[in-house]
Amino acid sequence: MKGGLDHIMLKSLSVDGIHTIASVLGQSIALDYFIRQLPCLGSVDVMVELFSNINQEMEKTGHFRLKNKMLLQLVGKANSILEAVILKLKLFDRPEIAWKNANYAQIWEYLRDDFELTNRFGSLHFKLEFVERNIAFFRNILQNRKMHFLDSLIVTLLVVEIFMSIYLNVI
């Protein structure tokens, strides 16, 4: 095997060699798809930008507008992307032939390095961790708001009950 910029030359053409090359090419294309644009889920960059905008709004005003439903949808998006990359792409799974034959393992490693699959996945994972940290932060704030509302409601009901009790005892 010889490789260089934009090309790889195999000593001989075989189904296993083509399979190994196609496997890495397919993973690279699919990883790019997950990073840039998912029609049903949106892109990771869109989620990162959304949280950046929410954080900027919170920095300026001290408040943010984010519904619990939207937050849960973002959790689902982030988890679906990570699940798809790990389970469907099998990004870290070496093809069977690469386990059996050192030449194909060398091709597989060379192409993974050349297409920077590990670095690109690391970048995706970092962005998803950013999204997950923001989700946890805003979820905590939304839960605290709800708890504060419920606490206030309980106190109000207790006060109403006390006044009703006093009123009924006076009459």
C-alpha atoms as a printed R data frame, in Angstrom:
    type eleno elety resid chain resno       x       y      z
1   ATOM     1    CA   MET     A     1   0.000   0.000  0.000
2   ATOM     2    CA   LYS     A     2   1.207   3.467 -0.888
3   ATOM     3    CA   GLY     A     3  -0.685   6.566  0.035
4   ATOM     4    CA   GLY     A     4  -0.409  10.235 -0.554
5   ATOM     5    CA   LEU     A     5  -2.509  13.313 -0.988
6   ATOM     6    CA   ASP     A     6  -5.904  12.270 -2.313
7   ATOM     7    CA   HIS     A     7  -4.866   8.790 -3.374
8   ATOM     8    CA   ILE     A     8  -4.060   5.325 -2.135
9   ATOM     9    CA   MET     A     9  -2.475   2.519 -4.145
10  ATOM    10    CA   LEU     A    10  -2.953  -1.098 -3.198
11  ATOM    11    CA   LYS     A    11  -0.492  -3.823 -4.175
12  ATOM    12    CA   SER     A    12  -3.377  -5.824 -5.562
13  ATOM    13    CA   LEU     A    13  -7.057  -5.234 -6.087
14  ATOM    14    CA   SER     A    14  -9.255  -7.359 -3.843
15  ATOM    15    CA   VAL     A    15 -12.751  -7.328 -2.444
16  ATOM    16    CA   ASP     A    16 -11.334  -7.038  1.081
17  ATOM    17    CA   GLY     A    17  -9.206  -4.039  0.121
18  ATOM    18    CA   ILE     A    18 -12.156  -2.305 -1.519
19  ATOM    19    CA   HIS     A    19 -14.322  -3.156  1.516
20  ATOM    20    CA   THR     A    20 -11.761  -1.670  3.901
21  ATOM    21    CA   ILE     A    21 -11.445   1.537  1.878
22  ATOM    22    CA   ALA     A    22 -15.203   1.818  1.384
23  ATOM    23    CA   SER     A    23 -15.773   1.287  5.097
24  ATOM    24    CA   VAL     A    24 -13.603   4.264  6.066
25  ATOM    25    CA   LEU     A    25 -14.964   6.431  3.230
26  ATOM    26    CA   GLY     A    26 -18.520   5.627  4.298
27  ATOM    27    CA   GLN     A    27 -17.747   6.475  7.921
28  ATOM    28    CA   SER     A    28 -16.159   9.752  6.883
29  ATOM    29    CA   ILE     A    29 -19.132  10.781  4.763
30  ATOM    30    CA   ALA     A    30 -21.640   9.723  7.408
31  ATOM    31    CA   LEU     A    31 -19.718  11.524 10.164
32  ATOM    32    CA   ASP     A    32 -19.711  14.669  8.047
33  ATOM    33    CA   TYR     A    33 -23.466  14.243  7.585
34  ATOM    34    CA   PHE     A    34 -24.008  13.996 11.349
35  ATOM    35    CA   ILE     A    35 -21.801  16.999 12.031
36  ATOM    36    CA   ARG     A    36 -23.260  19.294  9.376
37  ATOM    37    CA   GLN     A    37 -26.884  18.514  8.719
38  ATOM    38    CA   LEU     A    38 -29.450  16.010  9.864
39  ATOM    39    CA   PRO     A    39 -32.843  16.713  8.270
40  ATOM    40    CA   CYS     A    40 -34.856  15.221 11.102
41  ATOM    41    CA   LEU     A    41 -32.629  16.371 13.973
42  ATOM    42    CA   GLY     A    42 -30.883  19.575 12.930
43  ATOM    43    CA   SER     A    43 -27.145  20.039 13.134
44  ATOM    44    CA   VAL     A    44 -24.956  20.049 16.197
45  ATOM    45    CA   ASP     A    45 -23.697  23.502 15.220
46  ATOM    46    CA   VAL     A    46 -27.296  24.785 15.251
47  ATOM    47    CA   MET     A    47 -27.745  23.467 18.791
48  ATOM    48    CA   VAL     A    48 -24.467  25.024 19.905
49  ATOM    49    CA   GLU     A    49 -25.484  28.350 18.354
50  ATOM    50    CA   LEU     A    50 -28.902  28.173 20.019
51  ATOM    51    CA   PHE     A    51 -27.325  27.782 23.449
52  ATOM    52    CA   SER     A    52 -24.795  30.505 22.672
53  ATOM    53    CA   ASN     A    53 -27.682  32.875 21.887
54  ATOM    54    CA   ILE     A    54 -29.563  31.860 25.043
55  ATOM    55    CA   ASN     A    55 -26.410  32.375 27.135
56  ATOM    56    CA   GLN     A    56 -25.853  35.815 25.573
57  ATOM    57    CA   GLU     A    57 -29.467  36.761 26.270
58  ATOM    58    CA   MET     A    58 -29.095  35.614 29.864
59  ATOM    59    CA   GLU     A    59 -25.846  37.548 30.212
60  ATOM    60    CA   LYS     A    60 -27.500  40.770 28.993
61  ATOM    61    CA   THR     A    61 -30.923  40.540 30.621
62  ATOM    62    CA   GLY     A    62 -30.525  38.054 33.454
63  ATOM    63    CA   HIS     A    63 -33.415  36.024 31.986
64  ATOM    64    CA   PHE     A    64 -33.909  33.473 29.266
65  ATOM    65    CA   ARG     A    65 -36.812  32.178 27.242
66  ATOM    66    CA   LEU     A    66 -36.697  28.429 26.936
67  ATOM    67    CA   LYS     A    67 -39.582  26.042 27.383
68  ATOM    68    CA   ASN     A    68 -39.196  22.690 29.084
69  ATOM    69    CA   LYS     A    69 -40.501  20.937 25.951
70  ATOM    70    CA   MET     A    70 -37.807  22.523 23.784
71  ATOM    71    CA   LEU     A    71 -35.164  21.541 26.309
72  ATOM    72    CA   LEU     A    72 -36.338  17.931 26.230
73  ATOM    73    CA   GLN     A    73 -36.296  17.995 22.420
74  ATOM    74    CA   LEU     A    74 -32.678  19.172 22.520
75  ATOM    75    CA   VAL     A    75 -31.814  16.328 24.907
76  ATOM    76    CA   GLY     A    76 -33.357  13.907 22.442
77  ATOM    77    CA   LYS     A    77 -31.479  15.454 19.511
78  ATOM    78    CA   ALA     A    78 -28.105  15.315 21.244
79  ATOM    79    CA   ASN     A    79 -28.615  11.739 22.411
80  ATOM    80    CA   SER     A    80 -29.860  10.626 18.980
81  ATOM    81    CA   ILE     A    81 -26.822  12.078 17.240
82  ATOM    82    CA   LEU     A    82 -24.365  10.451 19.638
83  ATOM    83    CA   GLU     A    83 -26.225   7.134 19.472
84  ATOM    84    CA   ALA     A    84 -26.274   7.219 15.680
85  ATOM    85    CA   VAL     A    85 -22.574   7.981 15.402
86  ATOM    86    CA   ILE     A    86 -21.511   5.309 17.867
87  ATOM    87    CA   LEU     A    87 -23.969   2.521 17.103
88  ATOM    88    CA   LYS     A    88 -24.903   2.995 13.441
89  ATOM    89    CA   LEU     A    89 -21.595   4.243 12.122
90  ATOM    90    CA   LYS     A    90 -19.572   1.864 14.277
91  ATOM    91    CA   LEU     A    91 -16.879   4.498 14.173
92  ATOM    92    CA   PHE     A    92 -14.621   2.640 16.586
93  ATOM    93    CA   ASP     A    93 -15.235  -0.845 15.210
94  ATOM    94    CA   ARG     A    94 -12.486  -2.208 13.004
95  ATOM    95    CA   PRO     A    95 -13.730  -4.309 10.069
96  ATOM    96    CA   GLU     A    96 -13.375  -8.066 10.520
97  ATOM    97    CA   ILE     A    97 -10.777  -8.331  7.736
98  ATOM    98    CA   ALA     A    98  -8.610  -5.688  9.447
99  ATOM    99    CA   TRP     A    99  -8.525  -7.904 12.549
100 ATOM   100    CA   LYS     A   100  -7.461 -10.901 10.516
101 ATOM   101    CA   ASN     A   101  -4.942  -9.321  8.142
102 ATOM   102    CA   ALA     A   102  -2.290  -6.776  9.144
103 ATOM   103    CA   ASN     A   103  -2.174  -5.269  5.627
104 ATOM   104    CA   TYR     A   104  -5.849  -4.326  5.772
105 ATOM   105    CA   ALA     A   105  -5.409  -3.086  9.326
106 ATOM   106    CA   GLN     A   106  -2.644  -0.796  8.058
107 ATOM   107    CA   ILE     A   107  -4.909   0.514  5.264
108 ATOM   108    CA   TRP     A   108  -7.744   1.043  7.739
109 ATOM   109    CA   GLU     A   109  -5.496   2.948 10.188
110 ATOM   110    CA   TYR     A   110  -3.914   5.012  7.417
111 ATOM   111    CA   LEU     A   111  -7.271   6.091  6.009
112 ATOM   112    CA   ARG     A   112  -8.746   6.803  9.468
113 ATOM   113    CA   ASP     A   113  -5.773   9.086 10.140
114 ATOM   114    CA   ASP     A   114  -5.948  10.639  6.679
115 ATOM   115    CA   PHE     A   115  -9.669  11.413  7.028
116 ATOM   116    CA   GLU     A   116  -9.120  12.509 10.652
117 ATOM   117    CA   LEU     A   117 -12.070  10.435 11.877
118 ATOM   118    CA   THR     A   118 -10.929  10.422 15.505
119 ATOM   119    CA   ASN     A   119 -10.330  14.189 15.557
120 ATOM   120    CA   ARG     A   120 -13.642  14.927 13.834
121 ATOM   121    CA   PHE     A   121 -15.506  12.683 16.265
122 ATOM   122    CA   GLY     A   122 -13.680  14.416 19.135
123 ATOM   123    CA   SER     A   123 -14.900  17.770 17.858
124 ATOM   124    CA   LEU     A   124 -18.465  16.462 17.561
125 ATOM   125    CA   HIS     A   125 -18.286  14.940 21.027
126 ATOM   126    CA   PHE     A   126 -16.971  18.222 22.500
127 ATOM   127    CA   LYS     A   127 -19.885  20.135 20.950
128 ATOM   128    CA   LEU     A   128 -22.378  17.580 22.253
129 ATOM   129    CA   GLU     A   129 -20.850  17.846 25.735
130 ATOM   130    CA   PHE     A   130 -21.286  21.625 25.535
131 ATOM   131    CA   VAL     A   131 -24.935  21.118 24.590
132 ATOM   132    CA   GLU     A   132 -25.433  18.563 27.378
133 ATOM   133    CA   ARG     A   133 -23.884  20.877 30.008
134 ATOM   134    CA   ASN     A   134 -26.172  23.683 28.883
135 ATOM   135    CA   ILE     A   135 -29.184  21.387 28.917
136 ATOM   136    CA   ALA     A   136 -28.398  20.307 32.482
137 ATOM   137    CA   PHE     A   137 -27.880  23.924 33.562
138 ATOM   138    CA   PHE     A   138 -31.127  25.231 32.058
139 ATOM   139    CA   ARG     A   139 -33.085  22.166 33.168
140 ATOM   140    CA   ASN     A   140 -31.930  22.842 36.713
141 ATOM   141    CA   ILE     A   141 -33.052  26.470 36.458
142 ATOM   142    CA   LEU     A   142 -36.446  25.454 35.053
143 ATOM   143    CA   GLN     A   143 -36.901  22.897 37.832
144 ATOM   144    CA   ASN     A   144 -35.977  25.508 40.445
145 ATOM   145    CA   ARG     A   145 -38.526  27.907 38.963
146 ATOM   146    CA   LYS     A   146 -41.197  25.235 39.131
147 ATOM   147    CA   MET     A   147 -40.268  24.317 42.702
148 ATOM   148    CA   HIS     A   148 -40.367  27.985 43.711
149 ATOM   149    CA   PHE     A   149 -43.830  28.331 42.152
150 ATOM   150    CA   LEU     A   150 -45.075  25.194 43.919
151 ATOM   151    CA   ASP     A   151 -43.605  26.330 47.246
152 ATOM   152    CA   SER     A   152 -45.335  29.701 46.847
153 ATOM   153    CA   LEU     A   153 -48.586  27.960 45.981
154 ATOM   154    CA   ILE     A   154 -48.378  25.759 49.081
155 ATOM   155    CA   VAL     A   155 -47.703  28.790 51.318
156 ATOM   156    CA   THR     A   156 -50.616  30.646 49.713
157 ATOM   157    CA   LEU     A   157 -52.943  27.695 50.288
158 ATOM   158    CA   LEU     A   158 -51.831  27.443 53.912
159 ATOM   159    CA   VAL     A   159 -52.487  31.159 54.445
160 ATOM   160    CA   VAL     A   160 -55.934  30.820 52.838
161 ATOM   161    CA   GLU     A   161 -56.685  27.822 55.046
162 ATOM   162    CA   ILE     A   162 -55.631  29.729 58.187
163 ATOM   163    CA   PHE     A   163 -57.816  32.708 57.271
164 ATOM   164    CA   MET     A   164 -60.745  30.426 56.508
165 ATOM   165    CA   SER     A   165 -60.271  28.686 59.828
166 ATOM   166    CA   ILE     A   166 -60.166  32.006 61.697
167 ATOM   167    CA   TYR     A   167 -63.184  33.311 59.767
168 ATOM   168    CA   LEU     A   168 -65.228  30.164 60.451
169 ATOM   169    CA   ASN     A   169 -64.341  30.247 64.161
170 ATOM   170    CA   VAL     A   170 -65.396  33.889 64.438
171 ATOM   171    CA   ILE     A   171 -68.813  33.246 62.890
